[in-house]
Amino acid sequence: ISLYLHQPLGFKVFLLHFITRSVNAGTTIKRLKGIKEVLGQVEYKMITPFDILPSFYAVRIGRVLCDMVPCGPDEVEQAVKNAHAAYLKWSKLAGMERARVMLEAARIIREQRDEIAKVEVINNGKSITEARVDIDVAWQCIEYYAGLAGTLSGQHIQLPGGSFAYTRREPLGVCVGIGAWNYPFQIAAWKSAPALACGNAMVFKPSPMTPVTAVMLAEIYAQAGVPEGLFNVVQGGAETGSLLCHHPMVAKVSFTGSVPTGKKIMEMSAKGVKPVTLELGGKSPLIIFKDSELENAVKGALMANFLSQGEVCCNGTRVFVQREIMPQFLEEVVKRTKAIPVGDPLLDGTRMGALISRPHLERVLGFISEAKKQ
């Protein structure tokens, strides 16, 4: 299966190419073989940005898949202008018209669920079981906001003397979404669905570590019938994000990621008095008392710490256990942890896949080493 996104008139071609192989008694899966370049998708056409970033790796095997090509000032300018032009058309549609297009996008995602999930595994390294859930959450999110699109309304306010006032809800314009690497496709859907339902356009920048599946979402929106340029994908790191936050035509910024980066985005956006939505790193400690149901407590602790290889912003990084039940709790946690199937994340039996990068792996190993010393 090959997915081509292209620009006519000699621009380069973006290619996701899959090969088929047999696994476990004839079960057929599709593997991402290689991508020459990951390009920004602007107005559903592929553009070739200005420079080369470090290579993008297939996390599950640690092999270079492609060169990640960042977008510079010209590409960001083009993306924002195209988004604004599309917003002027999209915002004039009735809510139910926007809803129909979004429901079609959700349908296409459901139809392509397995293919998107397999690319997400290669994009991120999580198990195929979890990736399928992520794709389901994505189309459900789009469906939910499609249902709200036709219900947006203002208020009628009665004033003294027979006068009245009314309010109306209007779209902001061009919104920017900046995603994280732990839930790439899901976050792209979470940020774009409410923006599009309310009549806005979006320029989305995925994490440079997981650049692929956001482009697939852009193609799906295009297939569903959104105006050209309404959902654009630009690739890059901090410099590209800074260009987006400072752009005068951007009306709002939504970011998922670390607290230090979130602070910088808030500062940059404040200069243009742009509202921001920040979903930053959070930690969720667990407290387990002796009167708790031990079985449920162990399951909860394992889920809180090992879901998506522990690469979750609300990870249960600290587990406080009442002293009286500590031995039983620890014994059960160790036993179940050793039983977690670790392996190729594309295989259905795997429950723990690969960490996102070698530096992250070394950081985790450092934590383990320090814990052993203590």
mmCIF file of C-alpha atoms in Angstrom:
data_model
loop_
_atom_site.group_PDB
_atom_site.id
_atom_site.type_symbol
_atom_site.label_atom_id
_atom_site.label_comp_id
_atom_site.label_asym_id
_atom_site.label_seq_id
_atom_site.Cartn_x
_atom_site.Cartn_y
_atom_site.Cartn_z
ATOM 1 C CA ILE A 1 0.000 0.000 0.000
ATOM 2 C CA SER A 2 1.440 3.352 -0.921
ATOM 3 C CA LEU A 3 0.135 6.742 0.172
ATOM 4 C CA TYR A 4 1.228 9.640 -2.005
ATOM 5 C CA LEU A 5 0.794 13.310 -1.204
ATOM 6 C CA HIS A 6 2.218 15.499 -3.889
ATOM 7 C CA GLN A 7 2.447 18.969 -5.301
ATOM 8 C CA PRO A 8 2.361 19.373 -9.076
ATOM 9 C CA LEU A 9 4.895 21.419 -11.041
ATOM 10 C CA GLY A 10 7.995 19.592 -9.924
ATOM 11 C CA PHE A 11 7.695 19.636 -6.133
ATOM 12 C CA LYS A 12 8.973 16.595 -4.277
ATOM 13 C CA VAL A 13 6.767 13.634 -3.449
ATOM 14 C CA PHE A 14 5.946 12.415 0.056
ATOM 15 C CA LEU A 15 5.723 8.638 0.180
ATOM 16 C CA LEU A 16 4.696 6.221 2.877
ATOM 17 C CA HIS A 17 5.588 2.811 1.490
ATOM 18 C CA PHE A 18 4.594 -0.419 3.188
ATOM 19 C CA ILE A 19 5.895 -3.909 2.574
ATOM 20 C CA THR A 20 4.101 -7.056 3.639
ATOM 21 C CA ARG A 21 5.631 -9.908 5.586
ATOM 22 C CA SER A 22 4.337 -12.934 7.470
ATOM 23 C CA VAL A 23 4.476 -13.149 11.237
ATOM 24 C CA ASN A 24 3.358 -16.013 13.479
ATOM 25 C CA ALA A 25 1.827 -18.642 11.219
ATOM 26 C CA GLY A 26 0.812 -16.465 8.342
ATOM 27 C CA THR A 27 -0.518 -13.367 10.093
ATOM 28 C CA THR A 28 0.126 -10.539 7.659
ATOM 29 C CA ILE A 29 1.096 -7.069 8.802
ATOM 30 C CA LYS A 30 2.223 -4.003 6.949
ATOM 31 C CA ARG A 31 5.520 -2.417 7.952
ATOM 32 C CA LEU A 32 6.724 1.000 7.160
ATOM 33 C CA LYS A 33 9.770 0.464 4.975
ATOM 34 C CA GLY A 34 11.057 3.980 4.545
ATOM 35 C CA ILE A 35 10.351 7.606 3.921
ATOM 36 C CA LYS A 36 12.793 9.713 1.975
ATOM 37 C CA GLU A 37 11.662 12.933 3.609
ATOM 38 C CA VAL A 38 8.915 14.071 5.915
ATOM 39 C CA LEU A 39 7.588 17.307 4.501
ATOM 40 C CA GLY A 40 5.202 19.945 5.739
ATOM 41 C CA GLN A 41 1.735 19.679 4.290
ATOM 42 C CA VAL A 42 0.394 23.102 3.386
ATOM 43 C CA GLU A 43 -2.879 23.445 1.512
ATOM 44 C CA TYR A 44 -2.771 19.636 0.998
ATOM 45 C CA LYS A 45 0.324 20.056 -1.140
ATOM 46 C CA MET A 46 3.779 19.039 -0.075
ATOM 47 C CA ILE A 47 6.453 21.720 0.215
ATOM 48 C CA THR A 48 10.195 21.328 0.619
ATOM 49 C CA PRO A 49 11.394 23.403 3.579
ATOM 50 C CA PHE A 50 14.771 24.949 4.010
ATOM 51 C CA ASP A 51 17.021 22.683 6.015
ATOM 52 C CA ILE A 52 17.640 19.192 7.395
ATOM 53 C CA LEU A 53 17.231 18.243 11.050
ATOM 54 C CA PRO A 54 18.667 15.089 12.650
ATOM 55 C CA SER A 55 17.212 11.892 11.260
ATOM 56 C CA PHE A 56 13.842 10.488 12.333
ATOM 57 C CA TYR A 57 14.149 6.931 13.667
ATOM 58 C CA ALA A 58 11.838 3.947 13.527
ATOM 59 C CA VAL A 59 11.657 3.662 17.307
ATOM 60 C CA ARG A 60 10.932 -0.069 17.402
ATOM 61 C CA ILE A 61 14.184 -0.974 15.607
ATOM 62 C CA GLY A 62 16.346 2.131 16.074
ATOM 63 C CA ARG A 63 16.841 2.471 12.320
ATOM 64 C CA VAL A 64 16.773 5.739 10.392
ATOM 65 C CA LEU A 65 13.493 6.060 8.515
ATOM 66 C CA CYS A 66 13.857 9.485 7.013
ATOM 67 C CA ASP A 67 15.304 12.960 7.279
ATOM 68 C CA MET A 68 13.002 15.340 9.129
ATOM 69 C CA VAL A 69 12.762 18.581 7.187
ATOM 70 C CA PRO A 70 11.880 21.655 9.289
ATOM 71 C CA CYS A 71 9.818 24.596 8.105
ATOM 72 C CA GLY A 72 11.351 28.060 8.196
ATOM 73 C CA PRO A 73 9.900 31.584 7.951
ATOM 74 C CA ASP A 74 8.700 31.239 4.356
ATOM 75 C CA GLU A 75 6.910 27.939 4.963
ATOM 76 C CA VAL A 76 5.299 29.152 8.190
ATOM 77 C CA GLU A 77 4.142 32.318 6.434
ATOM 78 C CA GLN A 78 2.640 30.274 3.613
ATOM 79 C CA ALA A 79 0.913 27.900 6.031
ATOM 80 C CA VAL A 80 -0.640 30.692 8.113
ATOM 81 C CA LYS A 81 -1.804 32.676 5.086
ATOM 82 C CA ASN A 82 -3.364 29.599 3.505
ATOM 83 C CA ALA A 83 -5.055 28.768 6.796
ATOM 84 C CA HIS A 84 -6.473 32.280 7.087
ATOM 85 C CA ALA A 85 -7.869 32.148 3.550
ATOM 86 C CA ALA A 86 -9.508 28.796 4.308
ATOM 87 C CA TYR A 87 -10.872 30.114 7.617
ATOM 88 C CA LEU A 88 -12.749 32.880 5.782
ATOM 89 C CA LYS A 89 -14.625 30.198 3.821
ATOM 90 C CA TRP A 90 -15.033 27.609 6.595
ATOM 91 C CA SER A 91 -16.317 30.074 9.192
ATOM 92 C CA LYS A 92 -19.190 31.077 6.899
ATOM 93 C CA LEU A 93 -20.557 27.529 6.775
ATOM 94 C CA ALA A 94 -23.432 26.559 9.041
ATOM 95 C CA GLY A 95 -22.439 24.409 11.994
ATOM 96 C CA MET A 96 -24.241 21.401 10.535
ATOM 97 C CA GLU A 97 -22.269 21.752 7.298
ATOM 98 C CA ARG A 98 -19.009 21.690 9.247
ATOM 99 C CA ALA A 99 -20.330 18.726 11.216
ATOM 100 C CA ARG A 100 -20.954 16.689 8.068
ATOM 101 C CA VAL A 101 -17.360 17.144 6.915
ATOM 102 C CA MET A 102 -15.965 16.249 10.337
ATOM 103 C CA LEU A 103 -18.140 13.146 10.593
ATOM 104 C CA GLU A 104 -16.776 12.040 7.240
ATOM 105 C CA ALA A 105 -13.226 12.514 8.574
ATOM 106 C CA ALA A 106 -14.110 10.365 11.596
ATOM 107 C CA ARG A 107 -15.507 7.689 9.285
ATOM 108 C CA ILE A 108 -12.316 7.608 7.206
ATOM 109 C CA ILE A 109 -10.200 7.250 10.354
ATOM 110 C CA ARG A 110 -12.353 4.310 11.493
ATOM 111 C CA GLU A 111 -11.956 2.736 8.065
ATOM 112 C CA GLN A 112 -8.161 3.189 8.070
ATOM 113 C CA ARG A 113 -7.733 2.391 11.771
ATOM 114 C CA ASP A 114 -5.309 -0.503 11.452
ATOM 115 C CA GLU A 115 -3.109 1.209 8.865
ATOM 116 C CA ILE A 116 -2.859 4.410 10.911
ATOM 117 C CA ALA A 117 -2.160 2.426 14.089
ATOM 118 C CA LYS A 118 0.716 0.547 12.450
ATOM 119 C CA VAL A 119 2.301 3.771 11.253
ATOM 120 C CA GLU A 120 1.832 5.227 14.753
ATOM 121 C CA VAL A 121 3.733 2.278 16.227
ATOM 122 C CA ILE A 122 6.668 3.055 13.936
ATOM 123 C CA ASN A 123 6.188 6.767 14.592
ATOM 124 C CA ASN A 124 6.233 6.381 18.382
ATOM 125 C CA GLY A 125 7.205 2.860 19.512
ATOM 126 C CA LYS A 126 4.130 2.041 21.620
ATOM 127 C CA SER A 127 2.401 -1.333 21.299
ATOM 128 C CA ILE A 128 -0.055 -1.900 18.473
ATOM 129 C CA THR A 129 -2.776 -2.613 21.051
ATOM 130 C CA GLU A 130 -2.383 0.846 22.576
ATOM 131 C CA ALA A 131 -1.985 2.519 19.183
ATOM 132 C CA ARG A 132 -5.365 1.151 18.076
ATOM 133 C CA VAL A 133 -6.952 2.652 21.182
ATOM 134 C CA ASP A 134 -5.315 6.008 20.373
ATOM 135 C CA ILE A 135 -6.799 5.973 16.877
ATOM 136 C CA ASP A 136 -10.233 5.119 18.278
ATOM 137 C CA VAL A 137 -10.010 7.997 20.751
ATOM 138 C CA ALA A 138 -9.060 10.309 17.865
ATOM 139 C CA TRP A 139 -12.097 9.568 15.688
ATOM 140 C CA GLN A 140 -14.382 9.607 18.734
ATOM 141 C CA CYS A 141 -13.071 13.077 19.603
ATOM 142 C CA ILE A 142 -13.747 14.343 16.081
ATOM 143 C CA GLU A 143 -17.237 12.806 16.177
ATOM 144 C CA TYR A 144 -17.962 14.438 19.540
ATOM 145 C CA TYR A 145 -17.026 17.936 18.400
ATOM 146 C CA ALA A 146 -18.862 17.434 15.120
ATOM 147 C CA GLY A 147 -21.953 16.886 17.264
ATOM 148 C CA LEU A 148 -21.361 20.220 18.994
ATOM 149 C CA ALA A 149 -20.750 22.230 15.819
ATOM 150 C CA GLY A 150 -24.447 22.736 15.108
ATOM 151 C CA THR A 151 -25.318 23.690 18.685
ATOM 152 C CA LEU A 152 -23.051 26.733 19.106
ATOM 153 C CA SER A 153 -25.159 29.753 19.979
ATOM 154 C CA GLY A 154 -25.148 32.998 21.931
ATOM 155 C CA GLN A 155 -27.496 34.395 24.568
ATOM 156 C CA HIS A 156 -30.517 36.695 24.562
ATOM 157 C CA ILE A 157 -30.460 39.077 27.537
ATOM 158 C CA GLN A 158 -33.572 41.030 28.564
ATOM 159 C CA LEU A 159 -32.853 44.635 29.651
ATOM 160 C CA PRO A 160 -35.053 47.201 31.468
ATOM 161 C CA GLY A 161 -37.607 49.150 29.441
ATOM 162 C CA GLY A 162 -38.173 46.440 26.870
ATOM 163 C CA SER A 163 -34.651 46.600 25.446
ATOM 164 C CA PHE A 164 -32.526 43.522 24.988
ATOM 165 C CA ALA A 165 -28.973 42.519 24.223
ATOM 166 C CA TYR A 166 -27.616 39.420 22.613
ATOM 167 C CA THR A 167 -24.280 37.696 22.339
ATOM 168 C CA ARG A 168 -22.936 35.501 19.583
ATOM 169 C CA ARG A 169 -20.033 33.097 19.428
ATOM 170 C CA GLU A 170 -17.523 33.801 16.682
ATOM 171 C CA PRO A 171 -14.460 31.780 15.640
ATOM 172 C CA LEU A 172 -11.050 33.188 16.517
ATOM 173 C CA GLY A 173 -9.381 32.615 13.149
ATOM 174 C CA VAL A 174 -6.085 30.764 12.713
ATOM 175 C CA CYS A 175 -5.207 28.570 15.697
ATOM 176 C CA VAL A 176 -1.853 26.877 16.230
ATOM 177 C CA GLY A 177 -1.533 23.399 17.696
ATOM 178 C CA ILE A 178 1.826 22.113 18.952
ATOM 179 C CA GLY A 179 1.806 18.410 19.742
ATOM 180 C CA ALA A 180 3.791 15.992 21.892
ATOM 181 C CA TRP A 181 5.529 12.765 20.910
ATOM 182 C CA ASN A 182 3.714 10.353 23.243
ATOM 183 C CA TYR A 183 0.266 10.532 21.577
ATOM 184 C CA PRO A 184 0.994 12.031 18.138
ATOM 185 C CA PHE A 185 -2.161 11.250 16.141
ATOM 186 C CA GLN A 186 -4.506 11.521 19.111
ATOM 187 C CA ILE A 187 -3.237 14.961 20.147
ATOM 188 C CA ALA A 188 -3.477 16.232 16.565
ATOM 189 C CA ALA A 189 -7.147 15.204 16.591
ATOM 190 C CA TRP A 190 -7.754 16.605 20.089
ATOM 191 C CA LYS A 191 -6.445 20.019 19.085
ATOM 192 C CA SER A 192 -7.907 20.238 15.589
ATOM 193 C CA ALA A 193 -11.420 18.895 16.238
ATOM 194 C CA PRO A 194 -12.701 21.661 18.570
ATOM 195 C CA ALA A 195 -10.958 24.338 16.498
ATOM 196 C CA LEU A 196 -12.544 23.170 13.251
ATOM 197 C CA ALA A 197 -15.961 22.577 14.821
ATOM 198 C CA CYS A 198 -16.063 26.219 15.945
ATOM 199 C CA GLY A 199 -15.156 27.523 12.491
ATOM 200 C CA ASN A 200 -11.415 28.058 12.943
ATOM 201 C CA ALA A 201 -8.431 26.946 10.875
ATOM 202 C CA MET A 202 -5.384 25.216 12.354
ATOM 203 C CA VAL A 203 -1.675 25.080 11.658
ATOM 204 C CA PHE A 204 -0.341 22.039 13.513
ATOM 205 C CA LYS A 205 3.277 21.327 14.414
ATOM 206 C CA PRO A 206 3.918 17.766 15.584
ATOM 207 C CA SER A 207 6.905 16.841 17.703
ATOM 208 C CA PRO A 208 10.042 16.492 15.555
ATOM 209 C CA MET A 209 10.439 13.004 17.046
ATOM 210 C CA THR A 210 7.044 11.846 15.704
ATOM 211 C CA PRO A 211 6.377 13.762 12.488
ATOM 212 C CA VAL A 212 4.482 11.225 10.387
ATOM 213 C CA THR A 213 0.893 10.583 11.465
ATOM 214 C CA ALA A 214 -0.148 14.243 11.686
ATOM 215 C CA VAL A 215 0.412 14.372 7.927
ATOM 216 C CA MET A 216 -1.901 11.371 7.570
ATOM 217 C CA LEU A 217 -4.569 13.263 9.538
ATOM 218 C CA ALA A 218 -4.158 16.235 7.199
ATOM 219 C CA GLU A 219 -4.741 13.983 4.217
ATOM 220 C CA ILE A 220 -7.845 12.503 5.866
ATOM 221 C CA TYR A 221 -9.300 15.964 6.479
ATOM 222 C CA ALA A 222 -8.640 16.725 2.816
ATOM 223 C CA GLN A 223 -10.430 13.556 1.723
ATOM 224 C CA ALA A 224 -13.353 14.454 3.979
ATOM 225 C CA GLY A 225 -13.796 17.794 2.227
ATOM 226 C CA VAL A 226 -12.426 20.583 4.418
ATOM 227 C CA PRO A 227 -11.358 23.661 2.403
ATOM 228 C CA GLU A 228 -7.793 23.666 1.137
ATOM 229 C CA GLY A 229 -5.440 25.061 3.739
ATOM 230 C CA LEU A 230 -7.795 24.650 6.695
ATOM 231 C CA PHE A 231 -5.568 22.116 8.472
ATOM 232 C CA ASN A 232 -1.884 22.551 7.666
ATOM 233 C CA VAL A 233 1.050 20.605 9.075
ATOM 234 C CA VAL A 234 4.452 22.240 9.499
ATOM 235 C CA GLN A 235 7.460 20.267 10.699
ATOM 236 C CA GLY A 236 10.238 21.499 12.936
ATOM 237 C CA GLY A 237 11.495 22.099 16.425
ATOM 238 C CA ALA A 238 11.659 25.097 18.741
ATOM 239 C CA GLU A 239 12.462 27.624 15.998
ATOM 240 C CA THR A 240 9.410 26.642 13.962
ATOM 241 C CA GLY A 241 7.238 26.799 17.077
ATOM 242 C CA SER A 242 8.574 30.254 17.873
ATOM 243 C CA LEU A 243 7.703 31.497 14.380
ATOM 244 C CA LEU A 244 4.141 30.267 14.836
ATOM 245 C CA CYS A 245 3.695 31.813 18.292
ATOM 246 C CA HIS A 246 4.992 35.196 17.138
ATOM 247 C CA HIS A 247 3.003 35.330 13.902
ATOM 248 C CA PRO A 248 0.552 38.283 13.965
ATOM 249 C CA MET A 249 -2.188 36.371 12.103
ATOM 250 C CA VAL A 250 -2.279 33.569 14.691
ATOM 251 C CA ALA A 251 -5.180 34.073 17.102
ATOM 252 C CA LYS A 252 -4.591 31.259 19.618
ATOM 253 C CA VAL A 253 -1.955 28.688 20.577
ATOM 254 C CA SER A 254 -2.589 25.250 22.088
ATOM 255 C CA PHE A 255 0.438 23.321 23.357
ATOM 256 C CA THR A 256 1.023 19.923 24.925
ATOM 257 C CA GLY A 257 4.462 19.291 26.391
ATOM 258 C CA SER A 258 6.888 20.234 29.137
ATOM 259 C CA VAL A 259 6.518 22.994 31.712
ATOM 260 C CA PRO A 260 9.668 24.911 30.599
ATOM 261 C CA THR A 261 8.513 24.952 26.970
ATOM 262 C CA GLY A 262 4.999 25.892 28.045
ATOM 263 C CA LYS A 263 6.364 28.920 29.892
ATOM 264 C CA LYS A 264 8.225 30.051 26.785
ATOM 265 C CA ILE A 265 5.110 29.650 24.638
ATOM 266 C CA MET A 266 3.058 31.657 27.122
ATOM 267 C CA GLU A 267 5.676 34.419 27.073
ATOM 268 C CA MET A 268 5.874 34.526 23.268
ATOM 269 C CA SER A 269 2.094 34.476 22.865
ATOM 270 C CA ALA A 270 1.637 37.211 25.465
ATOM 271 C CA LYS A 271 3.475 39.682 23.239
ATOM 272 C CA GLY A 272 0.626 39.390 20.745
ATOM 273 C CA VAL A 273 -2.036 39.059 23.478
ATOM 274 C CA LYS A 274 -2.875 35.583 22.177
ATOM 275 C CA PRO A 275 -4.866 33.241 24.428
ATOM 276 C CA VAL A 276 -3.082 29.963 25.122
ATOM 277 C CA THR A 277 -4.151 26.503 26.224
ATOM 278 C CA LEU A 278 -1.304 24.640 27.925
ATOM 279 C CA GLU A 279 -1.378 20.950 28.820
ATOM 280 C CA LEU A 280 1.926 20.609 30.629
ATOM 281 C CA GLY A 281 3.755 17.816 32.380
ATOM 282 C CA GLY A 282 1.908 16.559 35.416
ATOM 283 C CA LYS A 283 2.680 13.859 37.933
ATOM 284 C CA SER A 284 0.058 11.796 39.729
ATOM 285 C CA PRO A 285 1.273 10.125 42.950
ATOM 286 C CA LEU A 286 -0.654 7.149 44.308
ATOM 287 C CA ILE A 287 -1.417 6.590 47.992
ATOM 288 C CA ILE A 288 -2.326 3.010 48.927
ATOM 289 C CA PHE A 289 -3.711 2.306 52.398
ATOM 290 C CA LYS A 290 -3.879 -1.060 54.139
ATOM 291 C CA ASP A 291 -7.685 -1.253 53.847
ATOM 292 C CA SER A 292 -7.562 -0.974 50.049
ATOM 293 C CA GLU A 293 -8.282 -3.896 47.736
ATOM 294 C CA LEU A 294 -4.724 -5.064 47.044
ATOM 295 C CA GLU A 295 -5.587 -6.570 43.648
ATOM 296 C CA ASN A 296 -7.018 -3.275 42.397
ATOM 297 C CA ALA A 297 -4.178 -1.276 43.939
ATOM 298 C CA VAL A 298 -1.551 -3.338 42.136
ATOM 299 C CA LYS A 299 -3.407 -3.079 38.823
ATOM 300 C CA GLY A 300 -3.732 0.675 39.274
ATOM 301 C CA ALA A 301 -0.049 1.113 40.071
ATOM 302 C CA LEU A 302 1.021 -0.918 37.047
ATOM 303 C CA MET A 303 -1.343 0.974 34.757
ATOM 304 C CA ALA A 304 -0.181 4.332 36.132
ATOM 305 C CA ASN A 305 3.487 3.521 35.592
ATOM 306 C CA PHE A 306 3.725 1.256 32.560
ATOM 307 C CA LEU A 307 1.041 2.491 30.157
ATOM 308 C CA SER A 308 2.792 3.584 26.947
ATOM 309 C CA GLN A 309 6.162 2.553 28.417
ATOM 310 C CA GLY A 310 5.545 5.067 31.215
ATOM 311 C CA GLU A 311 5.717 7.934 28.706
ATOM 312 C CA VAL A 312 2.538 9.620 29.928
ATOM 313 C CA CYS A 313 2.271 13.133 31.356
ATOM 314 C CA CYS A 314 0.042 11.982 34.251
ATOM 315 C CA ASN A 315 2.269 9.027 35.076
ATOM 316 C CA GLY A 316 2.131 7.736 38.660
ATOM 317 C CA THR A 317 5.794 8.383 39.332
ATOM 318 C CA ARG A 318 5.458 8.003 43.109
ATOM 319 C CA VAL A 319 3.589 5.207 44.871
ATOM 320 C CA PHE A 320 3.174 5.631 48.637
ATOM 321 C CA VAL A 321 2.186 2.358 50.330
ATOM 322 C CA GLN A 322 1.190 1.955 53.983
ATOM 323 C CA ARG A 323 3.964 0.094 55.798
ATOM 324 C CA GLU A 324 1.815 -2.853 56.920
ATOM 325 C CA ILE A 325 1.033 -3.984 53.362
ATOM 326 C CA MET A 326 4.292 -2.972 51.701
ATOM 327 C CA PRO A 327 5.792 -6.517 51.503
ATOM 328 C CA GLN A 328 2.691 -8.042 49.878
ATOM 329 C CA PHE A 329 2.267 -5.089 47.539
ATOM 330 C CA LEU A 330 5.905 -5.113 46.440
ATOM 331 C CA GLU A 331 5.920 -8.876 45.885
ATOM 332 C CA GLU A 332 2.835 -8.710 43.660
ATOM 333 C CA VAL A 333 4.098 -5.685 41.700
ATOM 334 C CA VAL A 334 7.464 -7.352 41.002
ATOM 335 C CA LYS A 335 5.785 -10.606 39.929
ATOM 336 C CA ARG A 336 3.420 -8.867 37.520
ATOM 337 C CA THR A 337 6.078 -6.523 36.176
ATOM 338 C CA LYS A 338 8.272 -9.474 35.217
ATOM 339 C CA ALA A 339 5.300 -10.975 33.360
ATOM 340 C CA ILE A 340 4.690 -7.942 31.100
ATOM 341 C CA PRO A 341 5.286 -9.052 27.478
ATOM 342 C CA VAL A 342 8.066 -6.816 26.106
ATOM 343 C CA GLY A 343 8.964 -6.993 22.426
ATOM 344 C CA ASP A 344 8.224 -5.891 18.884
ATOM 345 C CA PRO A 345 5.395 -3.351 19.316
ATOM 346 C CA LEU A 346 3.859 -4.370 15.981
ATOM 347 C CA LEU A 347 2.991 -7.812 17.389
ATOM 348 C CA ASP A 348 -0.391 -8.224 19.060
ATOM 349 C CA GLY A 349 1.013 -10.037 22.102
ATOM 350 C CA THR A 350 3.371 -7.206 23.066
ATOM 351 C CA ARG A 351 2.273 -4.975 25.939
ATOM 352 C CA MET A 352 5.405 -2.827 26.273
ATOM 353 C CA GLY A 353 7.166 -1.449 23.218
ATOM 354 C CA ALA A 354 10.137 0.856 22.727
ATOM 355 C CA LEU A 355 11.100 4.099 24.445
ATOM 356 C CA ILE A 356 11.022 7.139 22.186
ATOM 357 C CA SER A 357 14.786 7.679 21.800
ATOM 358 C CA ARG A 358 18.201 6.527 22.951
ATOM 359 C CA PRO A 359 18.782 9.656 25.098
ATOM 360 C CA HIS A 360 15.461 8.965 26.820
ATOM 361 C CA LEU A 361 16.444 5.320 27.346
ATOM 362 C CA GLU A 362 19.735 6.392 28.907
ATOM 363 C CA ARG A 363 17.871 8.824 31.168
ATOM 364 C CA VAL A 364 15.545 6.057 32.378
ATOM 365 C CA LEU A 365 18.482 3.704 32.961
ATOM 366 C CA GLY A 366 20.114 6.495 34.955
ATOM 367 C CA PHE A 367 17.042 6.735 37.197
ATOM 368 C CA ILE A 368 17.145 2.961 37.746
ATOM 369 C CA SER A 369 20.843 3.032 38.573
ATOM 370 C CA GLU A 370 20.333 5.875 41.048
ATOM 371 C CA ALA A 371 17.410 4.061 42.679
ATOM 372 C CA LYS A 372 19.527 0.935 43.187
ATOM 373 C CA LYS A 373 22.220 3.000 44.900
ATOM 374 C CA GLN A 374 19.687 4.569 47.235
#
